[in-house]
Every structure is written in C-alpha cells, then in structure tokens.
Amino acid sequence: MTRAQSVSAASASLLRASSTTRVIAPAVARLTAAPEAERRLGPFVLVEQLGRGGFAPVWLAREMYGQTMLRGAAVKLFALPSGARAERERARIVDEARALCRVEHPNVVRFYALAMDGEQSVMGLAMEHVAGKPLDQRLLEAGPLDASATLAIGAAVASALAAVHRSGLVHRDVKPSNVVEAAGVYKLIDFGIAGVGDDAEPAPATDRQDPQRTERIGQLAGTSGYIDPECLAGRRAAEPASDLYALGATLFACLTCRLPASSADGLNVDILEGHARAPALSELVPSVPAALSALIAALLEPGRSMRPRSAEWVAIRIEQIRRELIGDARALPSEEIGPFRGLGRFDSEDREVYFGRSAEVAAALESLRGRGVVALLGPSGSGKSSLARAGLLPAVAEGALGEHPRAWDVVTASPGVDAKGSLLLALAPFVDNVDQLGAVELVARLAERVHTQDRGTLLFLDQFEELATLSDPATTSFVVALLREIGERPLAGVRAVLAARRDLLDPLLALSELGSVVLRGSILVEPFSVSAWGEVIDRALAAYGYGFQDSELRDEVLAELGTTSDAMPLVQFALTELWRRRDVESKRLTRRALHSLGGITGALEKHAEASVARLLESGLVTESVARAFLLSLTTPRGTRATRTRAELERYVGPLAGQVAAALEAERLIVQQADGFTLAHEALISRWGRLAGWLAEEREERLLAESLERATLLWLQDAEHAPRWRKLRLEAGERLARDTHVDLSDEAKQFLDVCRRDERNRRLGLFGVLALLVLGAALGTVSYLRAVHREQARTAAALAEEQESRRLAESRTREVEAAQTRIDQLLKDLADSPKKDEVLALQQQIRTSDTALVPVRSPPARTPEPRPKPALEPTPAPASKPSATPSAIKVQKDW
C-alpha cells in the first residue's frame, strides 16, 4: 500500500472536495427540522438551506421585526459550546463575532450580528447574502481559468484576507465555493468562528485501512484539500498562514480544476498532512507564468514558516505579476533613493516600494465606484497623502474604476490661502476659461469631457484641512459648492478624493453642507501597527535584496517601534537614515548604524537640531531669523502652512531665499508648485525646539490670524465690516508693537483705522458726557433752589406752629392760674362776703371764648351749715341763687 491513500473514494468532484464530513450537532438539527414558523433564531427566520459550510450549515433567512421584514441574510448555524469551558468559549465567540462585524472591505461579505438562543443551545452568524455565482460553479461550467483571471481572483481574496487578518481573525475555510462573483466583484463569504462545533461527531471513516487519519480530518474545521497541513497533521489551531495555504490551493484549482492533493484515487494524504509537496504547476499547466507558479508553490509550502509572511505581501506580489503580464512592469527606484521616503511622501513613481495599504486602496476604489467624493481621514502622519498618490490615484489612472471613461486625468491641489485660486489653477489645463465658471457650471463642463473626449477627471485635494485652518473664508464657498455638486449627484467620470487630518474634522464639517459629503464617503487611515511595520520593512528591504544584520537587530527595531509605530513619518525618517548608512557590500542594515542615529525615536530630532546648528554656524542668519522663518511655515493651530517666496521675504527679509535653500538641502522643508512648506507635520510635534517656539507664540499667532481675517473682511466691505475696539484693539496694537509676529501692511492699516474710529468714538462720547454733566449741573441748581424754597416754607410753617403752641401754652397757664384762684375762693364761698363777686367771675370765665384747656375740678365738698340768728331774716330766693347749687354747677361744667 503506497502512502497515496484515498480519503474519499466517493468524492465525485475534486473541486468540491467535500467539506470535512461531520454529523450536524443535535441542537442545530432540532432547530432546522422544525416548521418554518418555529425555525427562528433571534430576529432571523430560517427559510431554506443554502449550503453546508466546512463545519456548519448556512441558511437563507429573513430578519423580521414584528410583521416587518428588514432585510435578507445568510445565517451560519453553530451549536453553543457546553461543558466546563462553556462560558469562556462563549465569550471568545462573541469577541470574534464582534470583530467580524467591524471588518469593512469591498471583497469581504458584510456581517450583521451574532444571534444566540441559550434555550436551544444554538447561535447564528448573520451576514450579507451575496447573490452571485460561486467560483467552484464557474470552474465546473467553464473549466480552468487563464493566468489573468486567476490573478484578479487572487488579488481580491488576498486583499480581503489582509483586512481580516489585520482585525486579528482567521477565515478557516477559504475555497472556491466561498468566493462569489457578484456584479464583477469577488467576495469572500462563509467565515468560521474558533471554538464552535465541538459537539459535532466525526463521520465514520471511509478508508478502513487508516481510520485514525480520516477521523482527524473529520474533526477539523475546514474542507479537505484546503486545510493547512500543520492543522491536519499536528492538530494545531488555524492561523493567518493557514488561510494562505487555502488561498494557494484555491488558485491552484483555478488554473487546473483540481486540488494540489489530487490523486488518481482521490486525495493524497501525504500531501494533505505535509509529508510531500504539491506537484509543480509548470508540470500540469506549462503556460502558467513562472512568477505565478512560484508564488502558488510558496503558498502551498507544508510548513508555515516557509510561506509568505502575510496576505498583504501576497496581494502586492500578485499585482506585480499582473503588471508584468500586461507589459506594464515598472523598475524600482534607484538604490540610492531606496525604499523609504523620510519626511517626504510616496508618489506614483514609488509604487513598487509602497507596501502595506492594499486593503485601504481596495476600500477607496470600491467607494469611488458609487460615490462622487471619497475622504481619506486619519491622524497627522498616518500616510493619507502617500496612500492617495502612490496607491489610489495610479490605480484609477490604470482603469481600476472600469472601462468607461477610457482614461482619467488626475488633478492635484491643496487649498492654501486662496482655495478657489489653487483649485482653478490646477484645473486650467483641462477646462477652458475655468476662472469664469461657477461651481455648478464647472462640474457640468467636467462631465461634458467624459462624453466628448472619453476622459474622466479625478480631483485630489491634499491637506484638505487647510480649507478650515488657512484658507480665506471668501474663497472656501466655491470649493464647498463644487464638492457638494460632485458628491450629491455623482456623474460618470467626475470624482474627488480628499485627504484630511481627523483631529481637524470638526471645523471642516462646520463649512455649510460639506459635512454630509465628507462623512458619507470616508475611509479611515490608521497608522501601521508594529506587526504591519515589520512586514513593510521586510518587503521593502527584500525588494533591493537587503536584510537586517541579524534577527536580533530586527527584533530591536520592532521593539523600539512599539512606542513610535503611530508616528509614521518619524519611523520613515529613521529608516531612511538607516538606509543611508547601510552596508552596501554585505547588503545589510547594521546595529552600528542604528545606534549612531540615536535609535528610531531620536533620529528626527537629532537631524533637525544638527541642521539648524549648521545654518547658524554658517553666519547666514541669527536664531531669531531662523525661528521666524520656520514659524511662518506653520499655522497657529499647529498645522503646516505653504508660503510663497514673497511671503517668506515679508516675514524674514531678503535672506528668505537663501534660508529656504539651506533648509531644503537639509530635507526639513520642501518646495511645491505653490511655495515652500515643512517636509512633514511630524516636525511640529516631534521636534522639541519648533514645538517650544510654537507654544510660546501660540496665543499671539492666534490673535494675528484673527486680525488678518478681520482685515480681509474690512478690505472687502470697509463700510459694514466690524472694527476692533477697546481691549481687542489694545491687544492688536501690542501685537504690532511688542511681538515677533509679523503682520501684513493691510492689517496695520486696519489697526490704524480702528484706532481713529476708537478715538473719534471716544471724543464723541466725551462730548455727550460733557452735555450730560452740564445738564445735570443745571438740573442740580434748580433742584437745590426748589429744595431751599421748600425748606424756607417748612421753616416758616414750623415757626408759626411753634408760636401757636407758645400762645396756647401761655393761655393754658393763665387758665390754670385762674382755676387755682377759683378753687381757693370756693373753699370759703359759703362765708365769703364777696360771694357775688366770685359768682360774677365764674360767669365771666364761662362765657370766655379764649379758654383753651379745661380747669381741673376741685374735689367735691359739702360745706357745713352754720347756725344763723333766729331774729335775722332769710334772703329772698328770687334775687340770688344759693351758694351750694352754684358751686356744684361750676365744677360740673369745668
């Protein structure tokens, strides 16, 4: 018996080499056997089975909420883990499903949700239902594919796997039946999840002479013939390298309509388990290009360490082979230039050494097919500009968006101070009288070119955040209107790509209706991870036949990248300097060169400091001039600014040209079509000297920026533009008088006008105040006079009242004295010989109309009668009243 053992003699189609045969888990079987009304998992109602994956069935489902169907979906069913490790396994499954739902790639099926039913012990991974033709069906119908079609499939699947692996995931079942072509786009479907399906029982062995082998195959996730030999032979968990093996087997099947392990009797177990290599493609299909044959052979290496390092590398290599086949192979940049770009950016001529962004390029291309505007958003230094210039724009120019239009013109601009002028200048070679057109008319003219010349226009606006941080507001409205017109109503052959810093997105979104246009077509560009950097560095060095001095040096570099990997320009600069110090004879990067740089983190600052020191030692300029020059190339908000030579001369004087040449030679600044700017924004954040200068003058420069904007408004409409006053004017005058910040002549004129206005306003205010004071003084005099008159009247009335009181008191005293006399007289009234006189006085007092107070009544007394002589006659009663009644009446009346 040879080692070429048949695993499945009943296998009718090697292309569909049966998924590792397994008995469906009981929990899944119970659910799928139920009536349709009861065949429900969360919101998903299972309708019919689409196929059986490597280790789980896939069902067509409707996502229902009440009686409303939200969408159709494909749901892959798994049994929930059970046993002692159930909770831990379920947590891992949820984490992996969550990561799958975050994967965004045009060649990856979209994932919706993970539905779990604890009572039924079943879960389902819901994903987009792709209605297209599976690759295995195409192969069965049309036979083997040619190299060009195979490369197109390989590029799509490799790019998809790069995105999946970057999320920390593994597909686990790459094969032709899981690659579906829909609307000309290949999509990878039917993902597996680690740790599920452990309850399934292996099918009975079909090869009775070796049941252990077939049992191992039956227990593995995947499909026979596509499973990683190290998973099969060593029972190791699937890794990204396992997907690469399956990709190699898929491409092998595309070219031959057979599997690498195919034999006359079925499948060769020695090849399946890695004891033997797959046959060479050149023996089976001699017409296959040698480069493609070598790549597939590398993917099918039995040992993982012998396979390519990553799916990203495979995608790049496939693209290179594709271009070679169509006669568009491009030479590498010279070894003197090398694979790294320091603080510069990658451009179209650097495509052969631009690595690591195939997933982002594919995502941007997919978005451009259906949207008018695509925005590349990321932090400063994440490589947005390089992604566009070296990846996306050349791909569009080569026809990646389709056959119509036949060709594309790429137009590149940056907003700068005059955003409208910069844009129109870039478009002038393609549109006649462009400066006389409005935004809507300009877009219509670009669309017309597609019909008359069969040429499309791709507008690339780099450093787009300048529209909010640097551009004159009077010029931004045109650009916003143009992009809104392109984005809201996409026209064939008219597209725009923006590259903008994510941390400055809010000011951009505040510009009219630009926000909705930018966000709808946004692609996030993140800095490379440490592992991605390792891959990029290895690929870049290998392109020139170079490597590290030893593996320890590579580990040392990657370890240092652990703290700086997000600062891509810093890493690129250090790698560029390391390349300059390479050992040409041994073709190695050395440890000595790395240490001489000060390591990855110290290379940039060390170089910048040395450059400024050389400039100052030359005696050409002083430190204050160098400071003013470098600060002029930044904005107060901490971004780069582009200045013309004339603007630089205004800042630092006639030496500006010589300073620019010296700093350009040191690679700290670069010259562009519209002026000079810093080589990269990493200099602002990573160079301590420049960062310190910016911090010291930040408030003053922000004030200067505000002043310049106010000046522009004043120049446009001097009559209605708001003027600076009071404290703000005082701050502006101090800015012009006491700081290093340079102001334009127009700004100084604006301050003069504001100063005159403020002086006139104050003079007018003083006049008004004087009138108010005079009026107040006159009013005060009148008031005082009125007060004095009132006081005089009050004093007279008071005196009169006091005199009345004095008279009343005097009269009262007189009455009291009279009453006292009366009281005294009453005592002796009975015997008084002057009785009549007393009574007359009493009558006089009674009738007086001048008495003011009553006389106190004396106490009542009854006089004792005195005996009279008997012979004396009694007085006549008619002539005089008796004394007693008279006294009593007086007391009563008083």
Coordinates of C-alpha atoms in Angstrom, one line a residue, residues 98-511:
R98 CA -17.9 41.4 17.1
A99 CA -14.5 41.8 15.3
L100 CA -16.1 40.2 12.1
C101 CA -18.8 42.8 12.2
R102 CA -16.2 45.6 12.2
V103 CA -14.4 44.3 9.1
E104 CA -15.0 46.7 6.2
H105 CA -13.7 45.6 2.8
P106 CA -15.2 45.5 -0.6
N107 CA -14.1 41.9 -1.1
V108 CA -15.4 40.7 2.3
V109 CA -19.1 39.9 2.9
R110 CA -20.7 42.2 5.4
F111 CA -21.6 40.9 8.8
Y112 CA -24.7 41.9 10.6
A113 CA -25.0 40.3 14.0
L114 CA -24.5 37.2 16.2
A115 CA -27.8 35.8 17.3
M116 CA -27.8 33.5 20.3
D117 CA -30.5 31.3 21.8
G118 CA -29.5 29.8 25.1
E119 CA -32.6 27.6 25.4
Q120 CA -32.0 25.9 22.1
S121 CA -28.2 26.0 22.5
V122 CA -27.8 27.4 19.0
M123 CA -26.2 30.6 17.7
G124 CA -26.1 32.0 14.2
L125 CA -23.6 34.4 12.5
A126 CA -25.8 36.6 10.2
M127 CA -24.1 38.1 7.2
E128 CA -24.9 39.6 3.8
H129 CA -26.5 37.3 1.4
V130 CA -24.5 37.6 -1.8
A131 CA -26.5 36.7 -4.8
G132 CA -23.9 35.7 -7.3
K133 CA -22.1 32.7 -8.9
P134 CA -19.6 30.8 -6.7
L135 CA -16.2 30.2 -8.1
D136 CA -16.5 26.5 -8.0
Q137 CA -19.6 26.6 -10.1
R138 CA -17.8 28.8 -12.7
L139 CA -14.9 26.3 -12.8
L140 CA -17.2 23.3 -13.3
E141 CA -19.1 25.1 -16.1
A142 CA -16.2 26.8 -17.9
G143 CA -13.1 24.8 -16.9
P144 CA -9.7 26.1 -15.9
L145 CA -9.1 29.9 -15.9
D146 CA -6.2 31.7 -17.5
A147 CA -3.5 33.5 -15.6
S148 CA -5.1 36.9 -15.9
A149 CA -8.4 35.8 -14.4
T150 CA -6.7 33.8 -11.7
L151 CA -4.6 36.8 -10.7
A152 CA -7.7 39.0 -10.5
I153 CA -9.3 36.5 -8.1
G154 CA -6.1 36.1 -6.1
A155 CA -5.7 39.9 -5.7
A156 CA -9.3 40.2 -4.4
V157 CA -9.0 37.3 -2.0
A158 CA -5.6 38.2 -0.7
S159 CA -6.6 41.8 -0.1
A160 CA -9.7 40.6 1.7
L161 CA -7.6 38.3 3.9
A162 CA -5.2 41.1 4.7
A163 CA -8.2 43.1 6.2
V164 CA -9.4 40.0 8.0
H165 CA -6.0 39.2 9.5
R166 CA -5.4 42.8 10.5
S167 CA -8.5 42.5 12.7
G168 CA -7.0 39.5 14.4
L169 CA -9.2 37.0 12.7
V170 CA -8.8 33.9 10.6
H171 CA -11.3 32.7 7.9
R172 CA -10.6 29.0 8.3
D173 CA -12.4 27.8 5.2
V174 CA -11.0 29.6 2.1
K175 CA -12.0 27.6 -1.1
P176 CA -13.7 28.2 -4.5
S177 CA -17.2 27.7 -3.2
N178 CA -16.7 30.5 -0.6
V179 CA -15.6 33.0 -3.3
V180 CA -18.6 34.5 -5.0
E181 CA -18.6 36.8 -8.0
A182 CA -21.4 39.5 -7.8
A183 CA -21.5 42.4 -10.2
G184 CA -17.9 41.9 -11.2
V185 CA -16.6 41.9 -7.6
Y186 CA -15.3 38.8 -5.9
K187 CA -16.4 38.5 -2.3
L188 CA -15.1 36.1 0.4
I189 CA -18.0 34.6 2.3
D190 CA -18.8 31.9 4.9
F191 CA -16.4 32.7 7.7
G192 CA -15.9 30.3 10.6
I193 CA -15.5 31.0 14.3
A194 CA -13.0 29.4 16.6
G195 CA -14.1 27.0 19.2
V196 CA -17.5 26.2 17.8
G197 CA -18.9 22.9 16.6
D198 CA -17.0 20.9 19.2
D199 CA -20.2 18.9 19.9
A200 CA -20.3 17.5 16.3
E201 CA -19.4 13.9 15.9
P202 CA -16.9 12.8 13.2
A203 CA -18.3 10.8 10.4
P204 CA -17.3 7.1 10.0
A205 CA -14.0 6.7 8.3
T206 CA -14.3 5.8 4.6
D207 CA -10.7 4.5 4.5
R208 CA -10.8 1.5 6.8
Q209 CA -7.1 0.9 6.4
D210 CA -6.3 4.2 8.1
P211 CA -9.3 5.3 10.3
Q212 CA -7.2 7.5 12.6
R213 CA -6.3 9.8 9.8
T214 CA -9.7 10.2 8.4
E215 CA -11.0 10.8 12.0
R216 CA -8.6 13.6 12.5
I217 CA -9.7 15.1 9.2
G218 CA -13.4 14.7 10.1
Q219 CA -12.8 16.6 13.4
L220 CA -11.1 19.7 11.8
A221 CA -12.8 22.9 10.7
G222 CA -12.3 23.4 7.0
T223 CA -12.5 21.4 3.8
S224 CA -10.3 18.5 2.7
G225 CA -7.7 19.6 0.3
Y226 CA -7.7 23.2 1.6
I227 CA -6.8 22.6 5.2
D228 CA -3.4 23.7 6.4
P229 CA -1.2 20.6 6.7
E230 CA 0.1 21.7 10.1
C231 CA -3.5 21.9 11.3
L232 CA -4.2 18.4 9.9
A233 CA -1.1 16.6 11.0
G234 CA -0.3 18.4 14.2
R235 CA -3.8 19.4 15.4
R236 CA -2.6 23.0 15.6
A237 CA -5.1 25.9 15.7
A238 CA -5.6 27.8 12.4
E239 CA -3.6 30.9 11.9
P240 CA -3.3 33.5 9.1
A241 CA -0.8 31.3 7.4
S242 CA -3.5 28.6 7.3
D243 CA -5.6 30.9 5.2
L244 CA -2.7 31.5 2.9
Y245 CA -2.3 27.8 2.3
A246 CA -6.1 27.6 1.4
L247 CA -5.6 30.6 -0.9
G248 CA -2.8 28.7 -2.7
A249 CA -5.0 25.7 -3.1
T250 CA -7.8 27.9 -4.5
L251 CA -5.5 29.5 -7.1
F252 CA -4.1 26.0 -8.0
A253 CA -7.7 24.8 -8.5
C254 CA -8.5 27.9 -10.7
L255 CA -5.6 27.0 -13.1
T256 CA -6.1 23.2 -13.1
C257 CA -9.6 22.4 -12.0
R258 CA -8.1 20.0 -9.4
L259 CA -6.7 20.2 -5.9
P260 CA -3.0 20.2 -5.1
A261 CA -3.5 16.9 -3.2
S262 CA -5.5 15.2 -6.0
S263 CA -4.5 11.7 -7.0
A264 CA -5.9 9.0 -9.2
D265 CA -7.8 7.5 -6.3
G266 CA -8.9 10.7 -4.5
L267 CA -6.8 12.8 -2.3
N268 CA -3.1 12.1 -1.4
V269 CA -2.8 12.0 2.4
D270 CA 0.9 12.6 2.3
I271 CA 0.3 16.0 0.6
L272 CA -2.7 16.7 2.9
E273 CA -0.5 16.1 6.0
G274 CA 2.6 17.9 4.7
H275 CA 4.8 14.9 4.2
A276 CA 5.0 15.6 0.5
R277 CA 4.8 18.8 -1.7
A278 CA 2.1 19.5 -4.2
P279 CA 3.0 18.9 -7.8
A280 CA 4.6 21.9 -9.6
L281 CA 2.1 23.9 -11.7
S282 CA 4.7 24.1 -14.6
E283 CA 4.3 20.3 -15.0
L284 CA 0.5 20.4 -15.1
V285 CA 0.0 23.7 -17.0
P286 CA 3.2 24.8 -18.8
S287 CA 1.6 28.0 -19.9
V288 CA 1.3 29.4 -16.4
P289 CA 3.8 32.3 -15.9
A290 CA 6.8 31.2 -13.8
A291 CA 6.3 34.0 -11.3
L292 CA 2.7 33.0 -10.6
S293 CA 3.7 29.3 -10.4
A294 CA 6.5 30.2 -7.9
L295 CA 4.0 32.3 -5.8
I296 CA 1.5 29.4 -5.6
A297 CA 4.2 27.0 -4.7
A298 CA 5.3 29.3 -1.9
L299 CA 1.7 29.4 -0.6
L300 CA 1.4 25.6 -0.6
E301 CA 4.6 25.1 1.4
P302 CA 3.8 22.4 4.1
G303 CA 5.5 24.4 6.8
R304 CA 4.0 27.7 7.8
S305 CA 7.4 29.4 8.3
M306 CA 8.2 28.7 4.6
R307 CA 5.1 30.5 3.3
P308 CA 4.8 34.3 2.6
R309 CA 4.7 36.4 5.7
S310 CA 1.3 37.9 5.1
A311 CA -1.7 38.3 2.8
E312 CA -0.7 41.9 2.3
W313 CA 2.6 40.7 0.8
V314 CA 0.7 38.2 -1.5
A315 CA -1.6 41.0 -2.7
I316 CA 1.3 43.2 -3.6
R317 CA 3.2 40.3 -5.3
I318 CA 0.1 39.4 -7.4
E319 CA -0.3 43.0 -8.5
Q320 CA 3.4 43.0 -9.6
I321 CA 2.9 39.8 -11.6
R322 CA -0.3 41.2 -13.2
R323 CA 1.6 44.2 -14.4
E324 CA 4.4 42.1 -15.8
L325 CA 1.9 40.1 -17.8
I326 CA 0.4 43.2 -19.4
G327 CA 3.8 44.7 -20.1
D328 CA 3.5 47.4 -17.5
A329 CA 6.2 46.3 -15.2
R330 CA 7.9 49.2 -13.5
A331 CA 11.5 49.4 -12.3
L332 CA 12.4 50.0 -8.7
P333 CA 13.6 53.5 -7.7
S334 CA 17.4 53.6 -7.7
E335 CA 19.2 52.0 -4.8
E336 CA 20.5 55.4 -3.9
I337 CA 16.9 56.6 -3.4
G338 CA 15.9 53.4 -1.7
P339 CA 12.6 52.1 -0.4
F340 CA 11.9 54.7 2.3
R341 CA 10.9 58.3 1.9
G342 CA 12.0 60.0 5.1
L343 CA 9.8 63.0 5.8
G344 CA 8.6 63.0 2.2
R345 CA 5.7 61.2 0.7
F346 CA 5.4 58.3 -1.7
D347 CA 4.3 59.2 -5.2
S348 CA 3.2 57.3 -8.3
E349 CA 6.8 56.5 -9.3
D350 CA 7.3 54.8 -5.9
R351 CA 4.5 52.2 -6.3
E352 CA 7.0 49.4 -6.5
V353 CA 8.2 50.1 -3.0
Y354 CA 4.9 51.3 -1.5
F355 CA 3.7 48.5 0.8
G356 CA 1.1 47.9 3.4
R357 CA -2.0 49.6 2.1
S358 CA -3.7 47.2 -0.3
A359 CA -6.8 46.9 1.9
E360 CA -7.3 50.7 2.1
V361 CA -6.7 51.1 -1.6
A362 CA -9.3 48.4 -2.4
A363 CA -11.8 50.0 0.0
A364 CA -11.3 53.5 -1.5
L365 CA -11.7 52.1 -5.0
E366 CA -14.9 50.4 -4.1
S367 CA -16.3 53.6 -2.5
L368 CA -15.3 55.7 -5.6
R369 CA -17.3 53.3 -7.9
G370 CA -20.5 54.5 -6.3
R371 CA -19.7 57.9 -4.7
G372 CA -18.6 61.2 -6.1
V373 CA -16.4 62.2 -3.2
V374 CA -14.1 60.0 -1.0
A375 CA -12.4 61.4 2.0
L376 CA -9.2 59.8 3.4
L377 CA -9.3 60.7 7.1
G378 CA -6.6 59.9 9.7
P379 CA -4.3 61.4 12.3
S380 CA -1.4 63.5 11.3
G381 CA 1.4 61.4 9.8
S382 CA -0.8 58.3 9.1
G383 CA 0.2 58.3 5.4
K384 CA -3.0 59.7 3.8
S385 CA -1.2 61.6 1.1
S386 CA 1.0 58.6 0.2
L387 CA -2.0 56.3 0.1
A388 CA -3.7 58.6 -2.4
R389 CA -0.6 59.4 -4.6
A390 CA 1.1 56.0 -4.6
G391 CA -1.9 53.7 -4.3
L392 CA -5.3 55.1 -5.2
L393 CA -4.7 57.6 -7.9
P394 CA -2.4 55.4 -10.1
A395 CA -4.9 52.6 -9.7
V396 CA -7.7 54.9 -11.0
A397 CA -5.5 56.1 -13.9
E398 CA -4.9 52.5 -14.9
G399 CA -8.6 51.8 -15.2
A400 CA -9.5 50.3 -11.8
L401 CA -12.9 52.0 -11.8
G402 CA -14.0 50.3 -15.1
E403 CA -13.7 50.6 -18.8
H404 CA -15.6 53.9 -19.1
P405 CA -14.2 56.5 -19.3
R406 CA -11.2 55.3 -21.3
A407 CA -8.7 57.4 -19.4
W408 CA -8.5 59.6 -16.3
D409 CA -6.8 62.9 -15.7
V410 CA -5.6 63.3 -12.1
V411 CA -5.7 66.9 -10.9
T412 CA -3.9 67.6 -7.6
A413 CA -4.2 70.8 -5.5
S414 CA -4.0 72.0 -1.9
P415 CA -6.4 74.7 -0.6
G416 CA -3.8 77.1 0.8
V417 CA -4.8 80.7 1.5
D418 CA -6.7 81.1 -1.8
A419 CA -8.6 77.8 -2.0
K420 CA -10.6 78.8 -5.1
G421 CA -7.5 80.1 -6.9
S422 CA -5.5 76.9 -6.2
L423 CA -8.3 74.7 -7.5
L424 CA -8.9 76.7 -10.7
L425 CA -5.2 76.9 -11.4
A426 CA -4.9 73.1 -11.2
L427 CA -8.0 72.6 -13.5
A428 CA -7.0 75.3 -16.0
P429 CA -5.1 72.8 -18.4
F430 CA -8.3 70.7 -18.7
V431 CA -11.1 73.3 -18.9
D432 CA -11.2 76.5 -21.0
N433 CA -12.0 79.8 -19.3
V434 CA -12.2 78.0 -16.0
D435 CA -12.0 81.2 -14.0
Q436 CA -15.2 82.4 -15.5
L437 CA -17.3 79.4 -14.4
G438 CA -19.3 78.9 -11.3
A439 CA -19.1 75.7 -9.3
V440 CA -22.2 74.1 -11.0
E441 CA -21.0 75.1 -14.5
L442 CA -17.5 73.8 -13.8
V443 CA -18.8 70.3 -12.8
A444 CA -21.0 70.2 -15.9
R445 CA -18.0 71.1 -18.1
L446 CA -16.0 68.2 -16.5
A447 CA -18.9 65.8 -17.1
E448 CA -19.0 67.0 -20.7
R449 CA -15.4 66.0 -21.2
V450 CA -16.3 62.4 -20.5
H451 CA -18.7 62.4 -23.5
T452 CA -16.7 64.4 -25.9
Q453 CA -13.2 63.1 -25.1
D454 CA -13.8 59.9 -23.2
R455 CA -11.6 61.2 -20.3
G456 CA -12.6 61.4 -16.7
T457 CA -11.3 63.8 -14.1
L458 CA -10.1 62.8 -10.7
L459 CA -9.6 65.8 -8.4
F460 CA -7.3 65.2 -5.4
L461 CA -7.3 67.8 -2.7
D462 CA -4.4 67.2 -0.4
Q463 CA -4.0 68.7 3.1
F464 CA -7.7 69.5 2.9
E465 CA -7.9 70.7 6.5
E466 CA -6.3 73.9 5.2
L467 CA -9.8 74.8 3.9
A468 CA -10.7 75.5 7.6
T469 CA -7.4 76.4 9.1
L470 CA -5.7 78.6 6.5
S471 CA -8.0 79.5 3.6
D472 CA -9.6 82.9 3.2
P473 CA -13.3 82.4 4.0
A474 CA -14.2 84.3 0.9
T475 CA -12.7 81.6 -1.3
T476 CA -13.9 78.5 0.6
S477 CA -17.5 78.7 -0.5
F478 CA -16.6 78.0 -4.1
V479 CA -14.7 74.8 -3.2
V480 CA -17.5 73.7 -0.8
A481 CA -20.1 74.2 -3.6
L482 CA -18.0 72.3 -6.1
L483 CA -17.6 69.3 -3.8
R484 CA -21.2 69.3 -2.8
E485 CA -22.2 69.2 -6.5
I486 CA -19.8 66.3 -7.2
G487 CA -20.8 64.4 -4.0
E488 CA -24.6 64.9 -4.1
R489 CA -25.1 63.9 -7.7
P490 CA -22.2 61.6 -8.8
L491 CA -21.5 61.8 -12.5
A492 CA -19.7 59.3 -14.6
G493 CA -16.1 60.3 -15.0
V494 CA -16.1 63.0 -12.3
R495 CA -14.6 62.1 -8.9
A496 CA -12.9 63.9 -6.0
V497 CA -10.6 62.5 -3.3
L498 CA -9.8 64.4 -0.1
A499 CA -7.0 63.8 2.4
A500 CA -7.6 65.5 5.7
R501 CA -6.5 65.3 9.3
R502 CA -9.1 63.6 11.5
D503 CA -8.4 65.9 14.5
L504 CA -9.4 68.9 12.4
L505 CA -12.5 67.4 11.0
D506 CA -14.9 69.4 13.1
P507 CA -14.0 72.8 11.5
L508 CA -14.4 71.2 8.1
L509 CA -17.8 69.7 8.9
A510 CA -18.9 73.2 10.0
L511 CA -18.5 74.5 6.5

